[in-house]
XYZ file of C-alpha atoms in Angstrom:
357
model
C -6.034 52.267 7.147
C -2.907 50.048 6.881
C -3.524 46.440 5.790
C -2.561 44.754 9.076
C -4.930 47.202 11.030
C -7.808 46.228 8.737
C -7.021 42.523 9.170
C -6.819 42.887 12.737
C -10.118 44.845 13.146
C -12.130 42.537 10.671
C -10.236 39.411 11.797
C -13.573 37.407 12.663
C -15.450 38.542 9.612
C -12.537 37.378 7.165
C -11.977 34.081 8.858
C -15.790 33.365 8.458
C -15.720 34.443 4.769
C -12.559 31.945 4.480
C -14.279 29.132 6.162
C -17.440 29.737 3.821
C -14.913 29.792 0.821
C -13.336 26.561 1.668
C -16.771 24.871 2.066
C -18.101 26.028 -1.249
C -14.873 25.354 -3.196
C -14.759 21.822 -1.944
C -16.480 19.004 -3.769
C -15.784 16.440 -0.800
C -15.953 19.088 1.930
C -12.685 17.888 3.332
C -11.520 21.313 3.463
C -14.108 22.322 6.048
C -11.634 20.466 8.536
C -9.096 23.008 7.982
C -10.390 26.172 9.554
C -7.875 25.816 12.438
C -4.969 25.864 10.091
C -6.557 28.838 8.106
C -6.891 30.939 11.417
C -3.286 30.151 12.428
C -1.711 30.869 9.159
C -3.946 34.169 8.989
C -2.509 35.184 12.424
C 1.109 34.455 11.185
C 0.666 36.806 8.203
C -1.050 39.324 10.295
C 2.065 39.426 12.747
C 4.330 39.566 9.611
C 2.645 42.578 8.405
C 2.579 44.351 11.665
C 6.194 43.410 12.104
C 7.238 44.838 8.682
C 5.236 48.033 9.625
C 7.365 48.369 12.664
C 4.903 47.318 15.203
C 7.090 46.011 18.252
C 6.350 42.514 19.625
C 5.211 40.850 16.273
C 7.318 37.844 15.646
C 6.246 35.504 12.747
C 8.067 32.957 10.705
C 6.634 34.420 7.381
C 7.813 34.967 4.761
C 10.058 32.193 5.721
C 9.023 28.583 6.266
C 5.941 28.365 8.569
C 5.541 25.327 10.868
C 1.847 25.772 10.549
C 2.014 25.537 6.671
C 4.409 22.484 7.080
C 1.921 20.811 9.411
C -1.099 21.628 6.949
C 0.873 19.822 4.079
C 1.591 16.822 6.181
C -2.060 16.713 7.229
C -3.517 16.973 3.780
C -1.270 14.064 2.760
C -2.326 12.069 5.595
C -5.858 12.731 4.814
C -5.330 11.367 1.293
C -6.180 14.756 -0.158
C -4.707 15.398 -3.856
C -1.774 17.742 -3.770
C -3.598 20.270 -6.082
C -5.967 20.886 -3.256
C -3.303 22.039 -0.754
C -3.075 25.617 -2.016
C -6.840 26.135 -1.581
C -6.516 27.289 2.029
C -4.228 30.168 0.996
C -6.322 31.125 -2.032
C -9.218 31.053 0.444
C -7.656 33.565 2.832
C -6.702 35.736 -0.174
C -10.212 35.829 -1.677
C -11.944 36.220 1.785
C -9.756 39.312 2.486
C -10.526 40.582 -0.985
C -14.356 40.163 -0.273
C -14.376 41.744 3.252
C -11.826 44.508 1.744
C -14.253 45.318 -1.051
C -17.105 45.741 1.361
C -15.191 48.376 3.206
C -13.625 49.969 0.217
C -10.199 49.007 1.516
C -7.044 50.159 -0.465
C -3.861 48.332 -0.308
C -0.611 49.689 -1.218
C 1.751 48.151 -3.515
C 4.399 47.316 -0.876
C 1.590 45.777 1.391
C 0.176 43.722 -1.433
C 3.698 42.607 -2.186
C 4.269 41.550 1.518
C 0.957 39.773 1.708
C 1.563 37.632 -1.469
C 5.004 36.872 -0.207
C 3.651 35.347 2.890
C 0.930 33.341 0.917
C 3.522 32.163 -1.733
C 5.683 30.929 1.132
C 2.769 29.183 2.882
C 1.928 27.280 -0.440
C 5.517 26.339 -0.928
C 6.086 25.146 2.382
C 2.954 23.018 2.553
C 3.488 21.330 -0.749
C 7.031 20.585 -0.001
C 6.091 19.267 3.232
C 3.259 17.135 1.604
C 5.761 15.616 -0.783
C 8.395 14.930 1.761
C 5.828 13.002 3.905
C 4.657 11.079 0.892
C 8.351 10.096 -0.021
C 8.787 9.074 3.708
C 5.661 6.810 3.595
C 6.675 5.287 0.324
C 10.096 4.434 1.522
C 8.934 3.116 4.791
C 6.440 0.653 3.025
C 9.306 -0.211 0.489
C 11.428 -1.065 3.533
C 8.626 -3.085 5.208
C 7.998 -4.950 1.998
C 11.663 -6.109 1.515
C 11.933 -6.723 5.264
C 9.108 -9.181 4.729
C 10.633 -10.607 1.587
C 13.918 -11.354 3.344
C 12.048 -12.740 6.504
C 10.145 -15.210 4.052
C 13.309 -16.100 2.241
C 15.236 -16.825 5.245
C 12.376 -19.011 6.573
C 12.163 -20.894 3.417
C 16.049 -21.361 3.093
C 15.970 -22.569 6.760
C 13.411 -25.218 6.133
C 15.088 -26.119 2.787
C 18.462 -26.523 4.395
C 17.035 -28.516 7.437
C 15.486 -30.920 4.955
C 18.536 -31.215 2.822
C 20.513 -32.084 5.824
C 18.063 -34.893 6.795
C 18.197 -36.243 3.327
C 21.855 -36.108 3.200
C 22.183 -38.438 6.073
C 20.857 -41.148 3.762
C 18.192 -42.298 6.120
C 15.056 -40.824 4.432
C 13.816 -41.111 0.796
C 13.918 -38.250 -1.447
C 10.355 -38.788 -2.582
C 9.059 -38.754 0.945
C 7.561 -35.924 3.195
C 11.159 -34.433 3.840
C 11.749 -34.324 0.075
C 8.444 -32.465 -0.335
C 9.462 -29.765 2.399
C 12.682 -29.253 0.352
C 10.702 -28.965 -2.871
C 8.039 -26.627 -1.416
C 10.428 -24.252 0.135
C 12.662 -24.134 -3.004
C 9.485 -23.369 -4.980
C 8.711 -20.497 -2.572
C 11.998 -18.990 -2.951
C 11.885 -19.137 -6.696
C 8.259 -17.434 -6.362
C 9.701 -14.727 -4.186
C 12.674 -13.980 -6.268
C 10.336 -13.937 -9.435
C 8.266 -11.331 -7.643
C 11.251 -9.083 -6.960
C 12.575 -9.464 -10.418
C 9.115 -8.587 -11.934
C 9.057 -5.485 -9.711
C 12.609 -4.483 -10.721
C 11.606 -4.812 -14.509
C 8.662 -2.643 -14.166
C 10.326 0.000 -11.944
C 12.982 0.399 -14.814
C 10.202 2.150 -16.904
C 11.202 0.790 -20.054
C 8.294 -0.972 -22.036
C 8.844 -4.805 -22.431
C 9.671 -6.225 -25.601
C 6.485 -8.160 -26.501
C 6.811 -11.363 -28.729
C 4.469 -14.217 -29.528
C 4.137 -16.100 -26.398
C 2.534 -19.661 -25.823
C 0.189 -19.267 -22.845
C 0.217 -23.040 -22.166
C 4.159 -23.012 -21.924
C 4.086 -20.497 -19.097
C 1.161 -22.029 -17.155
C 2.416 -25.589 -17.365
C 5.835 -24.230 -15.870
C 3.827 -22.673 -13.082
C 1.993 -25.795 -12.298
C 5.217 -27.833 -12.241
C 6.838 -25.425 -9.973
C 3.958 -25.144 -7.639
C 4.047 -27.676 -4.832
C 1.165 -26.664 -2.612
C 1.062 -28.131 0.967
C -2.186 -28.880 3.085
C -3.559 -31.112 0.283
C -4.300 -28.223 -1.871
C -4.671 -29.285 -5.522
C -4.027 -27.279 -8.746
C -6.357 -28.088 -11.637
C -4.933 -26.902 -15.175
C -7.179 -26.424 -18.028
C -5.427 -24.727 -21.051
C -5.985 -24.493 -24.848
C -2.549 -25.533 -26.013
C -2.904 -23.203 -29.046
C -3.306 -19.917 -27.264
C -0.882 -17.130 -28.109
C -0.516 -13.506 -26.939
C 1.909 -10.754 -27.655
C 3.900 -10.951 -24.167
C 6.886 -11.374 -22.195
C 7.313 -14.863 -20.858
C 9.151 -13.770 -17.507
C 6.512 -10.891 -16.680
C 3.670 -13.198 -17.649
C 5.205 -15.841 -15.460
C 5.701 -13.452 -12.576
C 2.071 -11.966 -12.883
C 0.501 -15.270 -12.957
C 2.736 -16.772 -10.570
C 1.688 -14.130 -8.023
C -1.818 -14.803 -8.314
C -1.355 -18.546 -8.146
C 0.750 -18.095 -4.865
C -1.847 -15.828 -3.350
C -4.445 -18.410 -4.169
C -2.564 -21.235 -2.410
C -1.681 -19.042 0.679
C -5.392 -18.041 1.301
C -7.008 -21.464 0.343
C -7.912 -23.800 3.286
C -6.561 -27.373 3.465
C -7.754 -29.928 0.982
C -9.152 -27.285 -1.464
C -8.811 -26.999 -5.159
C -7.401 -24.095 -7.342
C -8.370 -23.875 -10.799
C -5.827 -22.438 -13.417
C -7.660 -21.910 -16.678
C -6.786 -20.378 -19.994
C -9.443 -19.783 -22.543
C -10.303 -17.560 -25.625
C -12.863 -15.720 -27.484
C -12.586 -14.344 -30.844
C -10.134 -11.599 -29.854
C -9.066 -12.172 -26.314
C -7.202 -14.788 -24.198
C -8.494 -14.849 -20.548
C -6.350 -16.565 -17.637
C -8.306 -17.331 -14.524
C -7.061 -18.179 -11.056
C -9.968 -19.357 -9.082
C -9.645 -20.523 -5.421
C -11.659 -21.552 -2.536
C -10.789 -18.872 0.036
C -14.214 -18.290 1.272
C -14.734 -14.893 -0.305
C -12.959 -11.536 -0.086
C -14.983 -9.761 2.668
C -14.419 -6.350 1.619
C -16.599 -3.612 -0.232
C -13.729 -2.608 -2.611
C -11.946 -5.819 -3.931
C -10.256 -3.680 -6.580
C -8.202 -1.935 -3.809
C -6.058 -5.123 -3.486
C -4.399 -4.046 -6.668
C -3.177 -0.800 -5.107
C 0.513 -0.727 -4.014
C 0.845 -1.603 -0.284
C -2.712 -2.150 0.316
C -2.394 -5.318 2.534
C -4.701 -8.176 1.830
C -6.201 -9.816 4.703
C -8.337 -13.074 4.421
C -8.799 -15.024 7.605
C -5.466 -15.508 9.605
C -3.392 -14.856 6.545
C -2.076 -11.325 5.273
C -0.317 -10.404 2.053
C 2.390 -8.019 1.758
C 0.253 -5.665 -0.294
C 2.644 -5.526 -3.246
C 2.209 -8.885 -5.066
C -1.159 -7.923 -6.887
C 0.119 -4.678 -7.603
C 3.012 -6.211 -9.444
C 0.644 -8.557 -11.260
C -1.568 -5.570 -12.425
C 1.433 -3.581 -13.496
C 2.861 -6.484 -15.439
C -0.394 -7.471 -17.200
C -1.094 -3.776 -18.205
C 2.446 -3.501 -19.576
C 1.579 -6.534 -21.967
C -1.521 -4.772 -23.101
C -3.865 -6.638 -20.746
C -6.367 -5.922 -17.883
C -7.092 -7.680 -14.637
C -10.221 -7.830 -12.322
C -11.143 -9.816 -9.454
C -14.567 -11.654 -9.181
C -15.673 -12.137 -5.546
C -17.793 -15.225 -4.911
C -18.991 -14.951 -1.107
C -19.102 -18.067 0.792
C -16.813 -19.858 -1.946
C -13.843 -18.029 -3.055
C -12.708 -15.490 -5.637
C -11.398 -15.419 -9.254
C -8.664 -13.292 -10.352
C -9.065 -12.886 -14.321
C -6.312 -11.471 -16.599
C -7.402 -10.646 -20.330
C -5.079 -10.234 -23.153
C -5.376 -9.464 -26.923
C -5.165 -12.746 -28.700
C -2.730 -13.458 -31.427
C -3.863 -15.755 -34.226
C -2.331 -19.188 -33.605
């Protein structure tokens, strides 16, 4: 019996064994949802073997690119399945065919075996190619959204600063009045957004930063001076002037500045933000504690993942600032965690190896 004849006669039995193989080989059972893809690709393979054996009316895209395999790759990427799991469906088809074939003492010629493997290899290649293509498209879309948001924020801040400057230029308003505060706040916001972009660019280059002795107090005092929060929000700084870490001043400023900017954004009017730096025998800890009311999420650590948008109340973050902070802190040998204080706020805590001062 030819291979395509055996596959046609025992189709249901092979597909049942394939589904069983997928269930048993999957730790999270996500592959149990792909039996429809397995069935469609099996039929494409069957038609390709029929066609190559001279059976008329058996069109199949295989061993070329299969739309079924392409959709499967995109579906697995969308479902968040790791790329190394993508070939399992094709391995399951092969193993199921082998199991059922052994049950009936099937013999396969070298030429049929070659054709079968060519179809399976094509399916694997097409699905993985489409997995990565969709992954890149998603990444590019998120990057475009992020920089579109930054451009929008910069334009708004620049417009507000320009309007305040024009009013001050007329000479009828005092520079230390409310209009001067508007100008100062928006200039500080633009500086924060540019620092975020520069920090991101530095990290994307991939070269490790040159770490030098860095006084933590200098960076935190600069951040405090540059932060002009509105809505009556106050920043209280408590820092040991002697603390030093092996760091990069720009990256440290960008990382802690992002945390401070987030704290201001999500805090209610008239609240207080604590910016602290303390030390143990071998570590320096920098805390940014706010009064946002809590994180309202089961997985606060997800906020550090790129493009996971942070939602608290009516405010939403871009989903990149905290990821940049985490990467910058880790590039300097540190670590960061978030402590949720439900009903009160949260604390972002960065820990670095301490240099003797």
